[in-house]
Amino acid sequence: MNVFVTGGAGYIGSHTCLELLLNGWNVTVFDNFSNSCSQSLDRVEKITNRKISLIEGDVRNTHDLTLAIKSSAADAVIHFAGLKSVGESNAFPVRYYDNNVTGTISLLKAMVANELKKLVFSSSATVYGTPEKLPIPEVAPTSTTNPYGQSKLMVEKILSDVAKSDDNWKIANLRYFNPAGADESGLIGENPKDIPNNIMPYISQVAVGKLRELSVFGGDYDTHDGTGVRDYIHVSDLAKGHLSALKYISNNEAADFCSFNLGTGKGVSVLELVKAFEKASGKSIPFDIVARRQGDVAACYADPTKANKVLGWKAELDIERICQDAWRWQVNNPTGY
Ligand code: NAD
Ligand code: WQD
């Protein structure tokens, strides 16, 4: 079986390519390297001893994308390509709508031109906005507070309309909670270009001495220790979720458009995360509790029952393991790829 992976050189994409290759899929990656580099895929090839077919291009270029899909003889597409920084999306909304929404529309056109209608999409728990109840099930109301989240919600709506229009579409909409960690080889991992926005790479860089201290955004939330609570999911578990979703849309006639939470179901606070990272790394993580970050919610964690039951997928790796693997990647690659 052949899979076409947009944005496959990125953080989640590279880990998913690894898992696909290990499970016998042939992989074509289509990426413009706006937030990645081809070294991640060289390393995936090294770990798996298998080849990836790599095509450099932008998903908004429908012509190139159509030809690339054709040459891959793909049976399905996984669509990771997009921009993901909430703060940047507030400053450059058009850039976000263009990459994430126009990019997906372009992909849908290229898929139709190739009569290919099986798609796995990277959505985000950000579409749940401020959750009314915890843990969050897929049927919870959706809302967003920033252009990034809005772009994901718009794409979800487009995909659900597309699936309604034609029974041949099989679309798995995966809502990731907080992806973290790295492959256990220590060869691939998260590689932020600038100062990280997300907590896990930030903590790693404090531990390795690149950044001075962590600012903990808010100590007065209504949570057990006052700091923000999130559902950190190991990127290797997340990668496996994509294979389960691919199997589901390939084997299930009734799949049409289906949303799945990919999370552990467990909430971990910022202070618990700091402690777990200190234990895994043997380093102390200096921190200062500062004001809340605008737009942050107190707590957000998944009800993953639907993915457990319908996809037969479950996150296996805990926060200790996430921290150990993130640290191994950081120590072995202090300057990234
Ligand atoms: P990433 O930035 O590491 O990977 C995205 C990849 O897409 C990069 O390789 C980038 O070069 C490529 N890309 C971006 N725009 C493109 C374009 N127009 N054409 C071709 N390639 C393009 O990000 P990631 O963390 O691996 O995230 C992958 C997907 O998962 C994204 O859609 C993101 O929104 C979504 N997601 C990420 C998180 C997270 O916390 N990492 C959480 C929820 C959802
Ligand atoms: C986690 C916790 C912060 C940094 C974001 C996106 C979401 C998804 C995942 C793409 C929160 C706290 C953080 C720091 C801190 N991405 N924190 N100091 O905000 O849950 O989710 O990434 O789809 O859409 O919004 O992740 O890692 O930024 O924050 O105290 O320097 O860590 O307040 O409680 P978040 P995060």
Coordinates of N, CA and C in Angstrom, one line a residue, residues 68-204:
A68 N 2.3 15.1 -8.3 CA 3.0 14.3 -7.3 C 2.2 13.2 -6.8
I69 N 0.9 13.4 -6.6 CA 0.0 12.3 -6.1 C 0.0 11.2 -7.1
K70 N -0.1 11.7 -8.4 CA -0.2 10.7 -9.5 C 1.0 9.8 -9.5
S71 N 2.2 10.4 -9.4 CA 3.5 9.6 -9.4 C 3.6 8.7 -8.2
S72 N 2.9 9.0 -7.1 CA 3.0 8.2 -5.9 C 2.1 7.0 -6.0
A73 N 1.2 7.0 -6.9 CA 0.2 5.9 -7.0 C -0.4 5.6 -5.6
A74 N -0.8 6.7 -4.9 CA -1.2 6.6 -3.5 C -2.6 6.0 -3.4
D75 N -2.7 5.2 -2.3 CA -4.0 4.6 -1.9 C -4.7 5.5 -0.9
A76 N -3.9 6.4 -0.2 CA -4.5 7.3 0.8 C -3.5 8.4 1.0
V77 N -4.1 9.5 1.6 CA -3.3 10.7 1.9 C -3.4 11.0 3.4
I78 N -2.2 11.4 4.0 CA -2.2 11.9 5.4 C -1.8 13.4 5.2
H79 N -2.6 14.3 5.7 CA -2.4 15.7 5.5 C -1.9 16.4 6.8
F80 N -0.6 16.6 6.9 CA 0.0 17.3 8.0 C 0.4 18.7 7.6
A81 N 0.6 19.0 6.3 CA 1.2 20.3 5.9 C 0.3 21.4 6.4
G82 N 0.9 22.4 7.1 CA 0.2 23.5 7.6 C 1.1 24.3 8.6
L83 N 0.6 25.4 9.0 CA 1.3 26.2 10.0 C 0.6 26.1 11.3
K84 N 1.4 26.1 12.4 CA 0.8 25.7 13.7 C 1.0 26.6 14.9
S85 N 1.5 27.8 14.7 CA 1.8 28.7 15.9 C 0.6 29.6 16.1
V86 N 0.0 29.5 17.3 CA -1.1 30.3 17.6 C -0.8 31.8 17.6
G87 N 0.3 32.2 18.2 CA 0.8 33.6 18.3 C 1.0 34.1 16.9
E88 N 1.7 33.4 16.1 CA 2.0 33.9 14.7 C 0.7 34.0 13.9
S89 N -0.3 33.2 14.2 CA -1.5 33.2 13.5 C -2.3 34.5 13.8
N90 N -2.1 35.0 15.0 CA -2.8 36.3 15.4 C -2.1 37.4 14.6
A91 N -0.8 37.4 14.4 CA -0.1 38.4 13.7 C -0.2 38.3 12.2
F92 N -0.3 37.1 11.7 CA -0.4 36.9 10.2 C -1.6 36.0 9.8
P93 N -2.8 36.4 10.1 CA -3.9 35.5 9.8 C -4.1 35.1 8.4
V94 N -3.8 35.9 7.4 CA -3.9 35.6 6.0 C -3.0 34.4 5.7
R95 N -1.8 34.5 6.2 CA -0.8 33.4 6.0 C -1.3 32.1 6.5
Y96 N -2.0 32.1 7.6 CA -2.6 30.9 8.2 C -3.7 30.3 7.4
Y97 N -4.7 31.2 7.1 CA -5.8 30.8 6.3 C -5.3 30.2 4.9
D98 N -4.3 30.9 4.4 CA -3.8 30.5 3.1 C -3.2 29.1 3.1
N99 N -2.3 28.9 4.0 CA -1.6 27.6 4.1 C -2.5 26.5 4.6
N100 N -3.3 26.8 5.6 CA -4.1 25.7 6.2 C -5.4 25.5 5.4
V101 N -6.1 26.5 5.0 CA -7.4 26.3 4.4 C -7.3 26.2 2.9
T102 N -6.6 27.2 2.2 CA -6.4 27.1 0.8 C -5.6 25.9 0.5
G103 N -4.6 25.6 1.3 CA -3.8 24.4 1.1 C -4.6 23.1 1.1
T104 N -5.5 23.0 2.0 CA -6.4 21.8 2.1 C -7.3 21.8 0.9
I105 N -7.9 22.9 0.5 CA -8.8 22.9 -0.7 C -8.0 22.5 -2.0
S106 N -6.8 22.9 -2.1 CA -5.9 22.5 -3.2 C -5.7 21.0 -3.1
L107 N -5.4 20.5 -1.9 CA -5.2 19.0 -1.8 C -6.5 18.3 -2.2
L108 N -7.6 18.8 -1.8 CA -8.9 18.1 -2.2 C -9.1 18.1 -3.7
K109 N -8.7 19.2 -4.4 CA -8.8 19.2 -5.8 C -7.9 18.2 -6.5
A110 N -6.6 18.2 -5.9 CA -5.6 17.3 -6.5 C -6.0 15.8 -6.2
M111 N -6.6 15.5 -5.1 CA -7.1 14.2 -4.8 C -8.2 13.8 -5.8
V112 N -9.2 14.7 -6.0 CA -10.3 14.4 -6.9 C -9.7 14.1 -8.3
A113 N -8.8 14.9 -8.7 CA -8.2 14.7 -10.1 C -7.5 13.3 -10.2
N114 N -7.1 12.8 -9.1 CA -6.5 11.5 -9.0 C -7.5 10.4 -8.6
E115 N -8.7 10.7 -8.5 CA -9.8 9.8 -8.0 C -9.4 9.1 -6.7
L116 N -8.8 9.9 -5.8 CA -8.3 9.4 -4.6 C -9.2 10.0 -3.5
K117 N -9.8 9.2 -2.6 CA -10.8 9.8 -1.7 C -10.6 9.3 -0.3
K118 N -9.4 8.9 0.1 CA -9.2 8.5 1.5 C -8.2 9.4 2.1
L119 N -8.6 10.0 3.2 CA -7.8 11.1 3.8 C -7.8 11.1 5.3
V120 N -6.6 11.3 5.9 CA -6.4 11.4 7.3 C -6.0 12.9 7.5
F121 N -6.7 13.6 8.4 CA -6.4 15.0 8.6 C -5.9 15.3 10.0
S122 N -4.9 16.2 10.1 CA -4.4 16.7 11.4 C -5.2 17.8 11.9
S123 N -6.1 17.5 12.8 CA -6.8 18.6 13.5 C -6.2 18.8 14.9
S124 N -6.9 19.5 15.7 CA -6.3 19.8 17.0 C -7.3 20.0 18.1
A125 N -7.0 19.7 19.3 CA -7.9 19.9 20.4 C -8.2 21.4 20.6
T126 N -7.5 22.2 19.9 CA -7.7 23.7 20.0 C -9.2 24.0 19.5
V127 N -9.8 23.1 18.7 CA -11.1 23.3 18.2 C -12.2 23.2 19.3
Y128 N -11.8 22.7 20.5 CA -12.8 22.6 21.6 C -12.8 24.0 22.4
G129 N -12.0 24.9 22.1 CA -12.0 26.2 22.8 C -11.9 26.0 24.3
T130 N -12.7 26.7 25.0 CA -12.7 26.6 26.5 C -13.7 25.4 26.8
P131 N -13.2 24.3 27.2 CA -14.1 23.1 27.4 C -15.1 23.3 28.5
E132 N -16.3 22.9 28.2 CA -17.4 23.0 29.2 C -17.3 21.9 30.2
K133 N -16.8 20.7 29.7 CA -16.6 19.6 30.7 C -15.4 18.8 30.3
L134 N -14.9 18.1 31.4 CA -13.7 17.4 31.2 C -13.9 15.9 31.7
P135 N -13.3 14.9 31.1 CA -12.5 15.0 29.8 C -13.4 15.3 28.6
I136 N -12.8 15.7 27.5 CA -13.6 16.2 26.4 C -13.9 15.1 25.4
P137 N -15.2 14.9 25.1 CA -15.5 13.9 24.1 C -15.6 14.6 22.7
E138 N -15.6 13.8 21.6 CA -15.7 14.4 20.3 C -16.9 15.2 20.0
V139 N -18.0 14.9 20.8 CA -19.3 15.6 20.5 C -19.3 16.9 21.3
A140 N -18.3 17.3 22.0 CA -18.3 18.6 22.7 C -18.4 19.7 21.7
P141 N -19.0 20.9 22.2 CA -19.1 22.0 21.3 C -17.7 22.5 20.9
T142 N -17.7 23.1 19.7 CA -16.4 23.6 19.2 C -16.4 25.1 19.1
S143 N -15.3 25.7 19.3 CA -15.1 27.2 19.2 C -13.7 27.5 19.2
T144 N -13.3 28.7 18.7 CA -11.9 29.0 18.7 C -11.7 30.5 19.0
T145 N -10.4 30.8 19.4 CA -10.1 32.2 19.8 C -9.0 32.8 19.0
N146 N -8.5 32.0 18.0 CA -7.4 32.6 17.2 C -7.5 32.0 15.8
P147 N -6.8 32.7 14.8 CA -6.9 32.2 13.4 C -6.4 30.8 13.2
Y148 N -5.4 30.4 13.9 CA -4.9 29.0 13.8 C -6.1 28.0 14.0
G149 N -6.7 28.2 15.2 CA -7.8 27.3 15.6 C -8.9 27.4 14.6
Q150 N -9.2 28.6 14.2 CA -10.3 28.8 13.2 C -10.0 28.1 11.9
S151 N -8.7 28.2 11.5 CA -8.4 27.5 10.2 C -8.6 26.0 10.3
K152 N -8.3 25.4 11.5 CA -8.6 23.9 11.7 C -10.1 23.7 11.6
L153 N -10.8 24.5 12.3 CA -12.3 24.3 12.4 C -12.9 24.5 11.0
M154 N -12.4 25.4 10.2 CA -12.9 25.6 8.9 C -12.6 24.4 8.0
V155 N -11.4 23.9 8.1 CA -11.1 22.7 7.3 C -12.0 21.5 7.8
E156 N -12.2 21.4 9.1 CA -13.1 20.3 9.5 C -14.4 20.4 8.8
K157 N -15.0 21.6 8.8 CA -16.3 21.8 8.2 C -16.3 21.5 6.7
I158 N -15.2 22.0 6.0 CA -15.1 21.7 4.6 C -15.0 20.2 4.4
L159 N -14.2 19.5 5.2 CA -14.1 18.0 5.0 C -15.4 17.3 5.3
S160 N -16.1 17.8 6.3 CA -17.4 17.1 6.6 C -18.4 17.3 5.4
D161 N -18.4 18.5 4.8 CA -19.3 18.8 3.6 C -18.9 17.9 2.4
V162 N -17.6 17.8 2.2 CA -17.1 17.0 1.1 C -17.5 15.6 1.3
A163 N -17.4 15.0 2.5 CA -17.7 13.6 2.8 C -19.2 13.4 2.5
K164 N -20.0 14.4 2.9 CA -21.5 14.3 2.7 C -21.9 14.3 1.2
S165 N -21.0 14.9 0.4 CA -21.4 15.1 -1.0 C -21.2 13.8 -1.8
D166 N -20.4 12.9 -1.3 CA -20.0 11.7 -2.1 C -19.5 10.6 -1.1
D167 N -20.3 9.5 -1.2 CA -20.0 8.4 -0.3 C -18.6 7.8 -0.4
N168 N -18.0 8.0 -1.5 CA -16.7 7.4 -1.7 C -15.6 8.1 -0.8
W169 N -15.9 9.3 -0.3 CA -14.9 9.9 0.6 C -14.9 9.2 1.9
K170 N -13.7 8.9 2.4 CA -13.5 8.3 3.7 C -12.5 9.2 4.4
I171 N -12.9 9.9 5.4 CA -12.0 10.9 6.0 C -12.0 10.7 7.5
A172 N -10.7 10.5 8.0 CA -10.5 10.5 9.5 C -10.0 11.8 9.9
N173 N -10.7 12.5 10.8 CA -10.3 13.8 11.3 C -9.7 13.6 12.7
L174 N -8.4 13.7 12.8 CA -7.8 13.4 14.1 C -7.5 14.7 14.9
R175 N -8.1 14.7 16.1 CA -7.8 15.9 16.9 C -6.8 15.6 18.0
Y176 N -5.5 16.1 17.7 CA -4.4 15.8 18.6 C -4.5 16.7 19.9
F177 N -4.2 16.1 21.0 CA -4.1 16.9 22.2 C -2.6 17.5 22.2
N178 N -1.8 17.3 23.2 CA -0.5 17.9 23.2 C 0.7 17.0 22.8
P179 N 1.0 16.9 21.5 CA 2.1 16.0 21.1 C 3.4 16.3 21.8
A180 N 4.2 15.4 22.2 CA 5.4 15.6 22.9 C 6.3 14.4 22.8
G181 N 7.6 14.5 23.2 CA 8.5 13.4 23.2 C 9.1 13.2 21.8
A182 N 9.8 12.1 21.6 CA 10.5 11.8 20.4 C 10.7 10.3 20.2
D183 N 11.0 9.9 19.0 CA 11.3 8.4 18.8 C 12.4 8.0 19.8
E184 N 12.3 6.8 20.3 CA 13.3 6.3 21.3 C 14.7 6.2 20.8
S185 N 14.9 6.2 19.4 CA 16.2 6.1 18.9 C 17.0 7.4 19.2
G186 N 16.3 8.5 19.5 CA 17.0 9.8 19.7 C 17.5 10.4 18.4
L187 N 17.1 9.9 17.3 CA 17.5 10.4 16.0 C 16.6 11.4 15.4
I188 N 15.3 11.3 15.7 CA 14.4 12.3 15.2 C 13.6 12.9 16.4
G189 N 13.1 14.2 16.2 CA 12.4 14.8 17.3 C 11.9 16.2 16.9
E190 N 11.4 16.9 17.9 CA 10.9 18.3 17.6 C 12.0 19.2 17.4
N191 N 12.0 20.1 16.4 CA 13.1 20.9 16.0 C 12.7 22.3 15.7
P192 N 12.3 23.1 16.8 CA 11.8 24.4 16.5 C 12.8 25.3 16.0
K193 N 12.4 26.2 15.0 CA 13.4 27.1 14.4 C 13.8 28.2 15.3
D194 N 12.8 28.7 16.1 CA 13.1 29.9 16.9 C 12.9 29.4 18.4
I195 N 12.8 30.4 19.3 CA 12.5 30.1 20.7 C 11.1 29.4 20.7
P196 N 11.1 28.2 21.3 CA 9.8 27.4 21.3 C 8.7 28.1 22.0
N197 N 7.5 27.9 21.4 CA 6.2 28.4 22.0 C 5.7 27.4 22.9
N198 N 5.9 26.1 22.6 CA 5.3 25.0 23.3 C 6.2 24.6 24.5
I199 N 5.5 24.1 25.5 CA 6.3 23.9 26.8 C 7.4 22.9 26.7
M200 N 7.1 21.8 26.0 CA 8.0 20.6 26.1 C 9.4 21.0 25.5
P201 N 9.4 21.5 24.2 CA 10.7 21.9 23.7 C 11.4 23.0 24.5
Y202 N 10.5 23.9 25.1 CA 11.1 25.0 26.0 C 11.8 24.4 27.2
I203 N 11.1 23.5 27.9 CA 11.8 22.8 29.0 C 13.0 22.1 28.6
S204 N 13.0 21.4 27.5 CA 14.2 20.7 27.1 C 15.4 21.6 26.9

